[in-house]
Structures are given as C-alpha cells and as structure tokens.
PDB file of C-alpha atoms (C1' of nucleotides) in Angstrom:
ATOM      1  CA  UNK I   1      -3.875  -3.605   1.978  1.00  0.00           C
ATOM      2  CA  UNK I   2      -1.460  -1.022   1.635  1.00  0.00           C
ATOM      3  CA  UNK I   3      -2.347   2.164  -0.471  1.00  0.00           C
ATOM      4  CA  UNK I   4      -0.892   5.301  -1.232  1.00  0.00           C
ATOM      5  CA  UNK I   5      -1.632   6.740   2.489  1.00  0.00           C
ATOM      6  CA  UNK I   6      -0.154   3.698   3.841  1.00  0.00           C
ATOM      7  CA  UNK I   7       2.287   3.620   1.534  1.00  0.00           C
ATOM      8  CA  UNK I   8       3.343   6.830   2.250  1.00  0.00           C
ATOM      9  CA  UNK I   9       3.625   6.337   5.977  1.00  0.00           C
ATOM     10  CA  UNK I  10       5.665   3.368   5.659  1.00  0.00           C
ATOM     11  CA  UNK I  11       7.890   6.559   3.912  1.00  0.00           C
ATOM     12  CA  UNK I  12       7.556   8.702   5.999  1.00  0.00           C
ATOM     13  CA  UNK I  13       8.426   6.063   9.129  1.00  0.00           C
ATOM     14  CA  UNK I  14      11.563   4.850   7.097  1.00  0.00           C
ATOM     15  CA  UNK I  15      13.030   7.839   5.710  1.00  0.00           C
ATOM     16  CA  UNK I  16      15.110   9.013   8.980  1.00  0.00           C
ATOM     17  CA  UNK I  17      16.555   5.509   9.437  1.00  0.00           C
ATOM     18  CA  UNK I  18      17.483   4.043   6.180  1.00  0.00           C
ATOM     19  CA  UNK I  19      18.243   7.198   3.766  1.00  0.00           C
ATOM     20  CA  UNK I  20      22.704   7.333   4.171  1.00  0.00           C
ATOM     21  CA  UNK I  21      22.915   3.959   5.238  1.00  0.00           C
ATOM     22  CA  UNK I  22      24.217   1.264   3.280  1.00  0.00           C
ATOM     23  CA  UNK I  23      23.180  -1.814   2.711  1.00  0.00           C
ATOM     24  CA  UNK I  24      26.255  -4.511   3.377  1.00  0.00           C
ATOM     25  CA  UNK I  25      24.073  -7.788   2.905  1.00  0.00           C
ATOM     26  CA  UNK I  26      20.793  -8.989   1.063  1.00  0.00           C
ATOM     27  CA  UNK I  27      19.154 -12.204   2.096  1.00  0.00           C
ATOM     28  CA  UNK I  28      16.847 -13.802  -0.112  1.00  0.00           C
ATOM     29  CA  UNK I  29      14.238 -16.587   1.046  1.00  0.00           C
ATOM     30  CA  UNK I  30      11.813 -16.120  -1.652  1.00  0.00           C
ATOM     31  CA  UNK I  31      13.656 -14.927  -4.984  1.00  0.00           C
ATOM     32  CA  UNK I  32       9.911 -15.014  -7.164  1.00  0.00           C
ATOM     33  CA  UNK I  33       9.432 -12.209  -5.238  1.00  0.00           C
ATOM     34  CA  UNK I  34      12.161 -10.485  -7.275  1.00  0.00           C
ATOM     35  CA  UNK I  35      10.879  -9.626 -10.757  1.00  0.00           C
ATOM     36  CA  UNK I  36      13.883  -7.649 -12.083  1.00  0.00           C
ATOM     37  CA  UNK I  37      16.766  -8.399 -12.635  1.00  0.00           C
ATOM     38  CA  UNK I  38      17.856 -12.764 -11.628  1.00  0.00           C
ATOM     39  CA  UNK I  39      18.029 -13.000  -7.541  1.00  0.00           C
ATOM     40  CA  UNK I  40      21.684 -13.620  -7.801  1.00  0.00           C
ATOM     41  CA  UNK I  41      22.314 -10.606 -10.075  1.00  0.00           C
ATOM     42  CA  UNK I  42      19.841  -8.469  -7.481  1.00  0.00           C
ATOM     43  CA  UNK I  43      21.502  -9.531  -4.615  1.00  0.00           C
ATOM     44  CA  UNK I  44      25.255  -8.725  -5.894  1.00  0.00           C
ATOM     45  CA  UNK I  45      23.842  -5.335  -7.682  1.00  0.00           C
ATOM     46  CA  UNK I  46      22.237  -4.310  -4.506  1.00  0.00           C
ATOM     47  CA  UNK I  47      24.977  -5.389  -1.984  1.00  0.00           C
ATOM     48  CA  UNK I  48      27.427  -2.359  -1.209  1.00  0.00           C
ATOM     49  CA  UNK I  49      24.815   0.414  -2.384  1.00  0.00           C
ATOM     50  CA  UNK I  50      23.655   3.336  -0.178  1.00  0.00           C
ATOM     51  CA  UNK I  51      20.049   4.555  -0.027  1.00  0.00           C
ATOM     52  CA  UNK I  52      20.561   8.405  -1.179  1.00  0.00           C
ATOM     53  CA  UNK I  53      17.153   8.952  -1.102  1.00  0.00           C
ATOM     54  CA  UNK I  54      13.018   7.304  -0.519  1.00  0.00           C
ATOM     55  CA  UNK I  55      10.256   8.595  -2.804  1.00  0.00           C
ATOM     56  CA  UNK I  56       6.838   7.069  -3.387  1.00  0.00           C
ATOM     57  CA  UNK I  57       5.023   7.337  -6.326  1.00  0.00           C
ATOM     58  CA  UNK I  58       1.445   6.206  -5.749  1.00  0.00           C
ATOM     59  CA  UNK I  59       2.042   2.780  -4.167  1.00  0.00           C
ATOM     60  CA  UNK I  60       5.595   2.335  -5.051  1.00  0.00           C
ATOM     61  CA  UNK I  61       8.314   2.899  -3.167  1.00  0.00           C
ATOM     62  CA  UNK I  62      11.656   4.059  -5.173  1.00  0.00           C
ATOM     63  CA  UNK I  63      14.918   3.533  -3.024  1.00  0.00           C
ATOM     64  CA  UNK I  64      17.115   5.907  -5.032  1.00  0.00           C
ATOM     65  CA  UNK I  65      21.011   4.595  -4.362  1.00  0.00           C
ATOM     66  CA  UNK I  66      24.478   5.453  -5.647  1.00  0.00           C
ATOM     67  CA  UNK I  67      25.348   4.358  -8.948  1.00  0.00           C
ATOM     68  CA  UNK I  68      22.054   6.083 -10.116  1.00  0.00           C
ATOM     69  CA  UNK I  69      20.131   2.835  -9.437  1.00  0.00           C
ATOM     70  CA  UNK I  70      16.929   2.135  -8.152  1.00  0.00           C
ATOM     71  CA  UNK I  71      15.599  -0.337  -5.668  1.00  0.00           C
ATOM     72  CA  UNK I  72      11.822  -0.607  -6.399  1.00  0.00           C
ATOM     73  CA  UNK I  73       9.153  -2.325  -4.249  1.00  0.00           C
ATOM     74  CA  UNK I  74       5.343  -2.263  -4.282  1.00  0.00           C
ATOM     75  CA  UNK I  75       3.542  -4.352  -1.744  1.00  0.00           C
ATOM     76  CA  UNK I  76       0.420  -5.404  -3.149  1.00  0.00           C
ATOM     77  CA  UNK I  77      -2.221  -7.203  -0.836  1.00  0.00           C
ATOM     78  CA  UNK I  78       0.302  -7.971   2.140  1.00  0.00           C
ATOM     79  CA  UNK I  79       3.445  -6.901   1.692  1.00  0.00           C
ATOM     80  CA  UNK I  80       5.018  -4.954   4.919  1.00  0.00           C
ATOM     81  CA  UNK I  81       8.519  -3.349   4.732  1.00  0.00           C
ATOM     82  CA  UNK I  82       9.800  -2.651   8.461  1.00  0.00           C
ATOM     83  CA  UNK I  83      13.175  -1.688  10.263  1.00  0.00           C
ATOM     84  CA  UNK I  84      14.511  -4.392  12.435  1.00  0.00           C
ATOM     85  CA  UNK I  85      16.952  -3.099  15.187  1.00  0.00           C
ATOM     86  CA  UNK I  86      19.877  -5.800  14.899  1.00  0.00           C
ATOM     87  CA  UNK I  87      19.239  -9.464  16.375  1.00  0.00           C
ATOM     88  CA  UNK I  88      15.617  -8.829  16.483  1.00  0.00           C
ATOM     89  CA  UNK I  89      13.779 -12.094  15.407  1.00  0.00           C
ATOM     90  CA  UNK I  90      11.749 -12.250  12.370  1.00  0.00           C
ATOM     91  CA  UNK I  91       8.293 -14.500  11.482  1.00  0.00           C
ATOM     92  CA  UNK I  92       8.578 -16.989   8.807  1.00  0.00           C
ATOM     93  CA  UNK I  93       6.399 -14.607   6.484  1.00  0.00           C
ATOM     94  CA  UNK I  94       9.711 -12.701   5.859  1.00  0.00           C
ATOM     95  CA  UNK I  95      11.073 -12.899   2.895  1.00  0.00           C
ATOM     96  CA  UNK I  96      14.330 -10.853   1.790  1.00  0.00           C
ATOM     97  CA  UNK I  97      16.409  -9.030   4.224  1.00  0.00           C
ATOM     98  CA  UNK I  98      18.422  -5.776   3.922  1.00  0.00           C
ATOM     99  CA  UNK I  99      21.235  -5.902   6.544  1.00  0.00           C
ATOM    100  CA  UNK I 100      22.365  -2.313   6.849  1.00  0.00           C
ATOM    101  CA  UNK I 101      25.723  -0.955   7.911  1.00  0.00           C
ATOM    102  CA  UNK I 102      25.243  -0.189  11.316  1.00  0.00           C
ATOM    103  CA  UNK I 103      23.912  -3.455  11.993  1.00  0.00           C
ATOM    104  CA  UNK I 104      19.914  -3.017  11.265  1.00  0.00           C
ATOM    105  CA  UNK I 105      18.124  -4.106   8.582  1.00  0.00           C
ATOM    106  CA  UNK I 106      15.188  -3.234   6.616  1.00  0.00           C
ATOM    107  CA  UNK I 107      13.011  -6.173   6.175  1.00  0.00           C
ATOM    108  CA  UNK I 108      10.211  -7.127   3.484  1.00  0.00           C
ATOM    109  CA  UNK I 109       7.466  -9.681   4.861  1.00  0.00           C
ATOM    110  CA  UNK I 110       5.058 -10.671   2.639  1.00  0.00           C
ATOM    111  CA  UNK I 111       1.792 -13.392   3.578  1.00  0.00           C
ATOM    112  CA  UNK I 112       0.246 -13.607   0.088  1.00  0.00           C
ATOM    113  CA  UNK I 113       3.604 -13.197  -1.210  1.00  0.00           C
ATOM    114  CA  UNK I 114       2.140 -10.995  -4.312  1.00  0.00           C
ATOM    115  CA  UNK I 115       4.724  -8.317  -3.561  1.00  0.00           C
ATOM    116  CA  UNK I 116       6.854  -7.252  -6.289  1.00  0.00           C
ATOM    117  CA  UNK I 117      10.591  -6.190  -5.960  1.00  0.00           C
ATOM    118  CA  UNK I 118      13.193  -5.157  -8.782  1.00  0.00           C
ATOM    119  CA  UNK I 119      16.462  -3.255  -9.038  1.00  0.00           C
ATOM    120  CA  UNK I 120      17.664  -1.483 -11.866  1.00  0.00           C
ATOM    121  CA  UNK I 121      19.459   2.258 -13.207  1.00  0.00           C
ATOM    122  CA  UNK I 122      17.556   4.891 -12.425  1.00  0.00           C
ATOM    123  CA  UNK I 123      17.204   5.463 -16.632  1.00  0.00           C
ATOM    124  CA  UNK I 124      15.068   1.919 -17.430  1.00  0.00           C
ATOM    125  CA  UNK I 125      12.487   2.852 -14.734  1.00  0.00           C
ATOM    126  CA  UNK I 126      10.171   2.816 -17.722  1.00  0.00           C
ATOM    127  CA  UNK I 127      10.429  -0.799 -17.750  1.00  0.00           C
ATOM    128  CA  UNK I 128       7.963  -1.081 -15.103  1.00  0.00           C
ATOM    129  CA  UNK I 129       4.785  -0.818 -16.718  1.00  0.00           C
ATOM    130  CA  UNK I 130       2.743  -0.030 -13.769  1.00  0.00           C
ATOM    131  CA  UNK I 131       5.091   3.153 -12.722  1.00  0.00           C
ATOM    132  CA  UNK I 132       5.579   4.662 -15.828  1.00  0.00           C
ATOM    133  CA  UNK I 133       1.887   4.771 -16.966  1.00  0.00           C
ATOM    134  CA  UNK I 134       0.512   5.914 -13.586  1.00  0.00           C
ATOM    135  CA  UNK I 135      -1.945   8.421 -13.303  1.00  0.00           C
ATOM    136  CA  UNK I 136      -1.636  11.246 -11.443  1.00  0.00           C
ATOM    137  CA  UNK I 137      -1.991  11.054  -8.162  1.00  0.00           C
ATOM    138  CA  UNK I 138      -4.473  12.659  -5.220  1.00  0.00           C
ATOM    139  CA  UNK I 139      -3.059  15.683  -3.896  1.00  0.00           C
ATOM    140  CA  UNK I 140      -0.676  16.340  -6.240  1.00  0.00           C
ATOM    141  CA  UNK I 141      -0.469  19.367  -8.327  1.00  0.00           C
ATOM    142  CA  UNK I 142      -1.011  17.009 -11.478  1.00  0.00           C
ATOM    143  CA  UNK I 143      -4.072  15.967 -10.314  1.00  0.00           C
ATOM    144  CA  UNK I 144      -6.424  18.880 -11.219  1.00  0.00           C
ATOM    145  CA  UNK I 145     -10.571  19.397 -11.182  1.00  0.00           C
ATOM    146  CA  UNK I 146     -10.043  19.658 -14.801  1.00  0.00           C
ATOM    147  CA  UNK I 147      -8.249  17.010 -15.796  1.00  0.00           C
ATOM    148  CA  UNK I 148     -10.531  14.896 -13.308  1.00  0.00           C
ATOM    149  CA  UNK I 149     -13.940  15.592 -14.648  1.00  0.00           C
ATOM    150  CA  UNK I 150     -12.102  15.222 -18.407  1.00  0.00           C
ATOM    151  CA  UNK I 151     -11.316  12.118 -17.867  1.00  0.00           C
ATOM    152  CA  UNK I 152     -14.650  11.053 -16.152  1.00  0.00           C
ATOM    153  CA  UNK I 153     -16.255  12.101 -18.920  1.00  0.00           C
ATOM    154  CA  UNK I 154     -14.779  10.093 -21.728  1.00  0.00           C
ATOM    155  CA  UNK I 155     -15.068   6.235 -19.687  1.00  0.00           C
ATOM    156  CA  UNK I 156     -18.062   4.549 -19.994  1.00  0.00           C
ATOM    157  CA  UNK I 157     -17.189   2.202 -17.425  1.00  0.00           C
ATOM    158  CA  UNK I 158     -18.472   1.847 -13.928  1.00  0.00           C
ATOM    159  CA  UNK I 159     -17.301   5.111 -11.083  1.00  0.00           C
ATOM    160  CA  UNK I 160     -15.181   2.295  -8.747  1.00  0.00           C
ATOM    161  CA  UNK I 161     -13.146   0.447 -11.093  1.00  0.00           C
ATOM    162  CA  UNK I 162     -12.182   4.148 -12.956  1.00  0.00           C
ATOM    163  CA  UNK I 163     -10.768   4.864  -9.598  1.00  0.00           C
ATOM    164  CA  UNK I 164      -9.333   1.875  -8.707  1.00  0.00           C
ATOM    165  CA  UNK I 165      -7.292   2.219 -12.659  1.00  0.00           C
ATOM    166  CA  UNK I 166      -3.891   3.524 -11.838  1.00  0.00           C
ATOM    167  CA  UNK I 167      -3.348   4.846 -15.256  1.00  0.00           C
ATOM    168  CA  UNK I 168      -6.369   7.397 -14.416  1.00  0.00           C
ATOM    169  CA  UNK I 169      -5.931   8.287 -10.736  1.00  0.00           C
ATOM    170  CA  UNK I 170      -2.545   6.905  -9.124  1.00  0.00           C
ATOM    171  CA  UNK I 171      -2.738   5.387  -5.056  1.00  0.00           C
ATOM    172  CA  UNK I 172      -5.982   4.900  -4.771  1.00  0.00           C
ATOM    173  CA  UNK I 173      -7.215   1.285  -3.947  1.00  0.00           C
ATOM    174  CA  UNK I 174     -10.369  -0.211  -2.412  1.00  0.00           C
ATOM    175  CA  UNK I 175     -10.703   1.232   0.764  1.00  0.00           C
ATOM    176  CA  UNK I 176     -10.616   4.704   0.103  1.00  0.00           C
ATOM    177  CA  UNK I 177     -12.250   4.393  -3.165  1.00  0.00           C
ATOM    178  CA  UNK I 178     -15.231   3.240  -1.302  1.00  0.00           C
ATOM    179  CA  UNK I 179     -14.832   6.291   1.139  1.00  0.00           C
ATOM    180  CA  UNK I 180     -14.495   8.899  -1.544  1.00  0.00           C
ATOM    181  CA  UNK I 181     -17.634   7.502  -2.990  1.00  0.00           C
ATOM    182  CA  UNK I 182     -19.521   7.794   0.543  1.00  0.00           C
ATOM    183  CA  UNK I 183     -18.546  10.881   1.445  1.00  0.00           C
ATOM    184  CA  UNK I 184     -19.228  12.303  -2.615  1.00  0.00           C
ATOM    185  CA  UNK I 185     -22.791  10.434  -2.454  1.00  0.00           C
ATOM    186  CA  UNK I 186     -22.340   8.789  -5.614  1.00  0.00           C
ATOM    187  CA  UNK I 187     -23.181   4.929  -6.138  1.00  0.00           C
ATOM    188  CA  UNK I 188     -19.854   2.680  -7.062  1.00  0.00           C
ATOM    189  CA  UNK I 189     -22.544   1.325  -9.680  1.00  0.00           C
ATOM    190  CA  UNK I 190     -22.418   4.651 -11.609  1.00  0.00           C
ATOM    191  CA  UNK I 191     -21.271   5.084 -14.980  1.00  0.00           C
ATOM    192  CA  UNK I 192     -18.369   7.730 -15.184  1.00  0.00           C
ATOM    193  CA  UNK I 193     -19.526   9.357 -18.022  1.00  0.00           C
ATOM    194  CA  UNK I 194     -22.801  10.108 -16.175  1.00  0.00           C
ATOM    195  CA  UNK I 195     -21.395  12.030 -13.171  1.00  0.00           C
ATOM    196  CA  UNK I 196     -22.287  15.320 -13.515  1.00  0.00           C
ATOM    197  CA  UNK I 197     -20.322  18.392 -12.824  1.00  0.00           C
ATOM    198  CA  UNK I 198     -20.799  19.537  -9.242  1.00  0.00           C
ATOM    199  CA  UNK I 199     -21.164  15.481  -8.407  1.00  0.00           C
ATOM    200  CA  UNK I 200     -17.843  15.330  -9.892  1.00  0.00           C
ATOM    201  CA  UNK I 201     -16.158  18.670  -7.791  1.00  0.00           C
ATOM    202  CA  UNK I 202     -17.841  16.677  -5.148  1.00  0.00           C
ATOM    203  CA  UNK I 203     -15.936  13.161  -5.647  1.00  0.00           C
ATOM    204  CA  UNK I 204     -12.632  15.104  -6.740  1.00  0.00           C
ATOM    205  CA  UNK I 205     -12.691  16.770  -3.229  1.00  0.00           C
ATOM    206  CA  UNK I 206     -13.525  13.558  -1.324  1.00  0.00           C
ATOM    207  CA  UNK I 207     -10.965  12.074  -3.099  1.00  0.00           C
ATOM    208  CA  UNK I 208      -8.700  14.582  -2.076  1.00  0.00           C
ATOM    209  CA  UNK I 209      -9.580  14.101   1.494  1.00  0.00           C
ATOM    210  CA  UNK I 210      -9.630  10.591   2.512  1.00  0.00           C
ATOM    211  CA  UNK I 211      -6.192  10.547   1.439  1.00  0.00           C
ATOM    212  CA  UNK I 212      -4.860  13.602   3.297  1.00  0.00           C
ATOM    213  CA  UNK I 213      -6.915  12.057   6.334  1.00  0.00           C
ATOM    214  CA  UNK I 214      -5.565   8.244   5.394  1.00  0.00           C
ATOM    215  CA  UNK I 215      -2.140  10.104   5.809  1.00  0.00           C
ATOM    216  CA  UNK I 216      -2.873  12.326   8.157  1.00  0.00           C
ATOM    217  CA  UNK I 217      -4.073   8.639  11.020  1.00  0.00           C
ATOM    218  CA  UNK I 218      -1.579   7.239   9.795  1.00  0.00           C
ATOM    219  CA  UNK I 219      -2.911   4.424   7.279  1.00  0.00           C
ATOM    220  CA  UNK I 220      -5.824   1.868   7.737  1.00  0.00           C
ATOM    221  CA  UNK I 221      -5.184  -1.371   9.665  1.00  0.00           C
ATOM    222  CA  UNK I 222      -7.387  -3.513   8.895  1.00  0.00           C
ATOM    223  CA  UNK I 223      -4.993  -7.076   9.324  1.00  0.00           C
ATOM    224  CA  UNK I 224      -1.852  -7.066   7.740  1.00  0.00           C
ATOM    225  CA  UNK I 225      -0.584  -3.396   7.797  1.00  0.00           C
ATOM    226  CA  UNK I 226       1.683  -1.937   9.606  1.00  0.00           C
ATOM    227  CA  UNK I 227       3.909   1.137   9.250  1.00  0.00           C
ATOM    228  CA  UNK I 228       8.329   1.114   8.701  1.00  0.00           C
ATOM    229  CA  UNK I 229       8.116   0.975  12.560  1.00  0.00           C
ATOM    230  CA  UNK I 230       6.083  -1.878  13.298  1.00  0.00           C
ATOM    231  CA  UNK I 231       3.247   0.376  14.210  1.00  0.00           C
ATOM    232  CA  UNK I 232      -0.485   0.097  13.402  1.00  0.00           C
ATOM    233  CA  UNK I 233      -2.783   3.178  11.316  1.00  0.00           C
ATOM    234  CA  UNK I 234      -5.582   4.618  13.218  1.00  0.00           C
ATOM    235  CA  UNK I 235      -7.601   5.183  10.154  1.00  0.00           C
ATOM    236  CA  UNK I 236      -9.855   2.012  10.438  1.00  0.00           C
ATOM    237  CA  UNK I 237     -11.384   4.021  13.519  1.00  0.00           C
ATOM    238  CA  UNK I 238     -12.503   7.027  10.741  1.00  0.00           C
ATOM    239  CA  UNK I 239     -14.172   5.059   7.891  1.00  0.00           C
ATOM    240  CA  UNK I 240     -17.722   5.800   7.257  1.00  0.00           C
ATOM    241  CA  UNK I 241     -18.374   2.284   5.119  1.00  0.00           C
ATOM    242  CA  UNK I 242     -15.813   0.582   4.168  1.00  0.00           C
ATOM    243  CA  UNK I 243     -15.736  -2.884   6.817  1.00  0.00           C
ATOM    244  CA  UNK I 244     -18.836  -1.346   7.896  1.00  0.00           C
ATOM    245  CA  UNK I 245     -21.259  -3.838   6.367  1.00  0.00           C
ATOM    246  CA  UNK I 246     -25.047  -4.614   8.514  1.00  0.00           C
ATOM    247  CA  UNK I 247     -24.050  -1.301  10.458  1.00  0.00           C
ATOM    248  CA  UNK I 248     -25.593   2.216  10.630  1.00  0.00           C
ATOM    249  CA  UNK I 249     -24.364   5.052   8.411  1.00  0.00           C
ATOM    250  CA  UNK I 250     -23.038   7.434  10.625  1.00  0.00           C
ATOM    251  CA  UNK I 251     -24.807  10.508   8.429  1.00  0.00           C
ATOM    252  CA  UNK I 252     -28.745   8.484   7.994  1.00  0.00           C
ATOM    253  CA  UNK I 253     -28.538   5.529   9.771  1.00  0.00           C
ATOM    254  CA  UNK I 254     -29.582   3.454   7.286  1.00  0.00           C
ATOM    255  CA  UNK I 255     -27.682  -0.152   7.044  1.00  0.00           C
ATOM    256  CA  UNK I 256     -24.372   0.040   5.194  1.00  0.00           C
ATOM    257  CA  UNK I 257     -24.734  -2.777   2.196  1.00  0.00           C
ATOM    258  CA  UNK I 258     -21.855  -4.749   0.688  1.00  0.00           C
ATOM    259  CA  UNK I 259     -22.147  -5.457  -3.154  1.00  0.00           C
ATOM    260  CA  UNK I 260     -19.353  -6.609  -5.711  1.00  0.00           C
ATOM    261  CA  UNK I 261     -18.614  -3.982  -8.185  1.00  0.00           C
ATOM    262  CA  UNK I 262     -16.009  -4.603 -11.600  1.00  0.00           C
ATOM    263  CA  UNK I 263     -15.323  -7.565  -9.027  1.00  0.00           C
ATOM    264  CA  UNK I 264     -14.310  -5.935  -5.954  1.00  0.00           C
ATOM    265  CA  UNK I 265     -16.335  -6.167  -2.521  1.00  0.00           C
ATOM    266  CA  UNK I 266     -17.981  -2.545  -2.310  1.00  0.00           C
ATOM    267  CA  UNK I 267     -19.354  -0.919   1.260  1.00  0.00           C
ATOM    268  CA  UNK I 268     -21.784   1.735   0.538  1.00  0.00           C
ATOM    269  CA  UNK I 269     -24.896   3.628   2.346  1.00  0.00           C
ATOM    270  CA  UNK I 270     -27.706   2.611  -0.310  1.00  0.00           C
ATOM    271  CA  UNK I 271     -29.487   5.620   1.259  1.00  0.00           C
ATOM    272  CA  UNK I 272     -26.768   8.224   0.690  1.00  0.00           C
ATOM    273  CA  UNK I 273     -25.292   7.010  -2.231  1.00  0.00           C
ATOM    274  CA  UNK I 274     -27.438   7.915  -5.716  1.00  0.00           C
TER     275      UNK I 274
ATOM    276  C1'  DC B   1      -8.101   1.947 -27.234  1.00  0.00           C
ATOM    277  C1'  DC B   2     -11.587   0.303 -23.939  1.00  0.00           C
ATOM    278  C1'  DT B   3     -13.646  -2.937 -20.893  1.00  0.00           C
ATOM    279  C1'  DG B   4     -14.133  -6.873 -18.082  1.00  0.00           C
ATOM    280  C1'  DC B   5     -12.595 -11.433 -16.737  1.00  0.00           C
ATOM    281  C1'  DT B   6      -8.879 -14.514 -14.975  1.00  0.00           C
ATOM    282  C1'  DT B   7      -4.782 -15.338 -12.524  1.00  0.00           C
ATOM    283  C1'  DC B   8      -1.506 -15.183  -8.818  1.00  0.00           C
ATOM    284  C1'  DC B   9      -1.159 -16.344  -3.491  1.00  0.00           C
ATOM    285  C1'  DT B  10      -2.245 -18.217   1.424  1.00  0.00           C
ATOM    286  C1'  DG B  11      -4.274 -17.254   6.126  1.00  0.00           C
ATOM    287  C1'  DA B  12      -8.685 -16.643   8.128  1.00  0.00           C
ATOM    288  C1'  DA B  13     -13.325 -17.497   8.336  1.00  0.00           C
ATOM    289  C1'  DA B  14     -17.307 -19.830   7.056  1.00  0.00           C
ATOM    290  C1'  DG B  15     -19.560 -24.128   5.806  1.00  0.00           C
ATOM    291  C1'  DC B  16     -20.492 -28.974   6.435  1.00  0.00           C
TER     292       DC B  16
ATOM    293  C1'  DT P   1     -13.866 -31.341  16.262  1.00  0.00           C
ATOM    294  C1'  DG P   2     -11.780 -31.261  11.931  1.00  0.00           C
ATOM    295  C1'  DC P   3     -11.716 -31.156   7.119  1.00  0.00           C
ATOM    296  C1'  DT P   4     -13.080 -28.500   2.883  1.00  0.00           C
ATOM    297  C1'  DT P   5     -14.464 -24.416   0.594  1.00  0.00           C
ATOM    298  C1'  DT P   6     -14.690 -19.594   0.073  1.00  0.00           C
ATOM    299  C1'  DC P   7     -12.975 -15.092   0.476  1.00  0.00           C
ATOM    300  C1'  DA P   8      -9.710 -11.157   0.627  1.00  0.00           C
ATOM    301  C1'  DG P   9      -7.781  -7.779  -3.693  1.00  0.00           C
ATOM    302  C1'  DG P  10      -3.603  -5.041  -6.698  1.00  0.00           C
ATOM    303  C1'  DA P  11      -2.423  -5.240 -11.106  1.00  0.00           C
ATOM    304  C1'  DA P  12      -0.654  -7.912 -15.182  1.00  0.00           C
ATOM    305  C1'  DG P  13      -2.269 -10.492 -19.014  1.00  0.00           C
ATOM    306  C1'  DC P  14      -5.550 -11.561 -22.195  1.00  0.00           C
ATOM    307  C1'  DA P  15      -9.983 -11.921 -24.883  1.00  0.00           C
ATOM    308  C1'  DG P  16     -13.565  -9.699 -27.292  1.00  0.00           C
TER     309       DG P  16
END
DNA sequence: CCTGCTTCCTGAAAGC
DNA sequence: TGCTTTCAGGAAGCAG
C-alpha cells in the first residue's frame, strides 16, 4: 500500500523520464477510475499536454503540464504508476495508458482498482477535498513539535487513527503508523489527548524517521508495490512490527501481537508499547 | 466540529 | 480438490 515514502519514490523514479515529455495518446480501459472531469473530456484535455513538472503532496502525485493544468493521481490500496519502454507488454490489471512522445508510456495498474485519477487547471485544485485539507506532512518544515503536540492535545480519539487522519498529519498510512508507534513506545490504543510531552517529542521524532528511512530503502513491498521503474522497496526488511505478528521484538523479544484499532489491523510489541 | 462506522474493490489465503 | 468466506486498507460519505 503505497504511502508517502513510496509515493515519493515512485517520484523520485519518474521524474528524469517523464518531466519534458509529452503525452501524444491516453488509453482508457477503466474510465471509473477517472473521477474528474468525463473520460472522454480527460482523455482529449490530457492528449497533446507536456509534463512541466512532478510534485507529491503526501500521497498524491501532481503532474503539473502546460496550459497550467494538472494531472492528479493517488493510488490508494494498489495502484502502481510505472514507465513502460515502448512495445513492452502490459498485465490485464492495467488500466489507462500514457503514450509519450518518444514512444514510452507511463502506465497506471491498479488490482483493487480504488485508485483515483482527475485532470483539471492548476486554480480548482481545491476541488479535491482530500489535497486541499491535508495536513502537514512528516519532514516538512510545516510539520513542527509544536504544532504536533497542539494538535495531540485537543483529540480525544485513539493515537493510530489521529495519525492515520490526513487532515492532521499528511502521508502517513498503516505501516509506518504502526512503526512510529513501536519505535515511540506508545500503545495504538492510547488516547491522544493523554500522550504526554516527552512521549509526544518521542512519537514526533519516530514519525520523522520511519519516513526518512521508508524513503531513504526505497518504500515497503509488501505485495503490490513497486517503484516508477518496476522495482521493489527494501523497507519490508527494516520494520520492527508491522507484518511481524507471532514473532520476537527485535528490542525485548517478547511476541509481536496483532489487534484492530479505529478498524485497522495494528502490529505492536505489547511489552514495549505502554 | 468530532468521532466512528460503512462502503468501495478483487486477489490471496483461510476455512470447510 | 474445489468451492465459499474472510481479509487486506485509504479515504469519502454519513450518522449520531
């Protein structure tokens, strides 16, 4: 499941090959995938239009083009967005195709198909709910001890599913919320509210660091992933709990437990983790 | 506004 | 062996 580290490798992987390139041709095999604007309209729109530029913004991916428009994709649980050198053959789980002007293509593949695609100018970006009220995100300069603890401090609702709301932290998703929680010793059961200060410089730090280290291996491949080249994370060899269920903790040795928390299958070291 | 539950989706794995 | 059920989870939508 991609998340902001993997996320930002499939940038990172892409950038090089599809930023001045233009896209000459869009195939698409599943439009419902295509939230904004009709597929017809997206496909015409899109058809013509060089990539200027790739940003992410927690787990979105902004294609910035010409015409000051904006080709938007998140993947959700599945999604995977990789370059295809031209007449390379493609599974059935693709979906929409980007051929590109020097006869490539970028190509969106999607199992679950829950992966969410739109186009439009740069100026209604606000449209999309889920962008424009994003949190900040880990690593950024937004995303300050302060304003972490703050916000801790007002929800009343359990640790894990604060972190897992995008409006409060942007990126993060269930893998390396579960990590930041292991490494910070706090229980995903916790009420925010009741993290204390130094637990709280604790998580913000952890927080901090599975993502830079998420990044840093490349993403987490667990199934599905894979980076703009095809490639598989190493990050699945780092974890400390997450996947890690009826196996030692690698700081106590207690048994790592799975329990569902705010409805989301949670690893954690029942040991380390008060 | 806040919180938690439901829904979408389908391959893989578990259950019978 | 093969069919059926359960599980995986990001985020929108909705109820209370």
């Amino acid at each position: 499941m991609p998340e902001m580290p993997e996320v930002e490798t499939i940038r990172r992987t892409l950038t090089d090959k599809i930023e001045g390139r233009k896209i000459t041709r869009v195939d698409i095999k599943l439009s419902r995938l295509i939230k904004w604007p009709t597929a017809p309209e997206f496909q015409a729109v899109l058809t013509d239009r060089t990539v200027e530029k790739l940003v992410r913004r927690g787990k979105y991916l902004l294609f910035y083009l010409d015409n000051s428009l904006v080709l938007v994709i998140h993947l959700r649980m599945t999604g995977r967005l990789y370059y295809a050198t031209q007449g390379r053959e493609y599974d059935k789980f693709t979906h929409i195709l980007f051929f590109l002007d020097n006869g490539d293509a970028l190509l969106y593949a999607d199992t679950r198909t829950l992966g969410t695609l739109y186009l439009m100018p740069q100026a209604e970006l606000w449209r999309i709910a889920g962008l424009a009220s994003m949190g900040p995100e880990p690593l950024s300069e937004e995303f300050t001890l302060e304003y972490f603890a703050g916000m801790l401090e007002k929800r009343q609702a359990k640790i894990k599913p604060v972190l897992l709301n995008q409006k409060l932290v942007g990126g993060l998703g269930n893998i390396y919320v579960d990590e930041a929680l292991a490494i910070a010793g706090i229980d995903p059961d916790r009420i925010a509210s009741s993290i204390n200060e130094t637990e709280a410089k604790y998580l913000y730090q952890a927080i901090n660091q599975v993502i830079a280290d998420g990044i840093s291996h490349g993403g987490t491949t667990f199934r599905d992933y894979r980076d703009g080249a095809g490639q598989s994370g190493s990050h699945q060899h780092h974890l400390h709990v997450y996947g890690r269920a009826n196996q030692p903790c690698h700081r106590c040795g207690a048994i790592i437990a799975r329990k569902e928390v705010g409805g989301r299958g949670t690893h954690y070291c029942p040991n380390c983790q008060k």
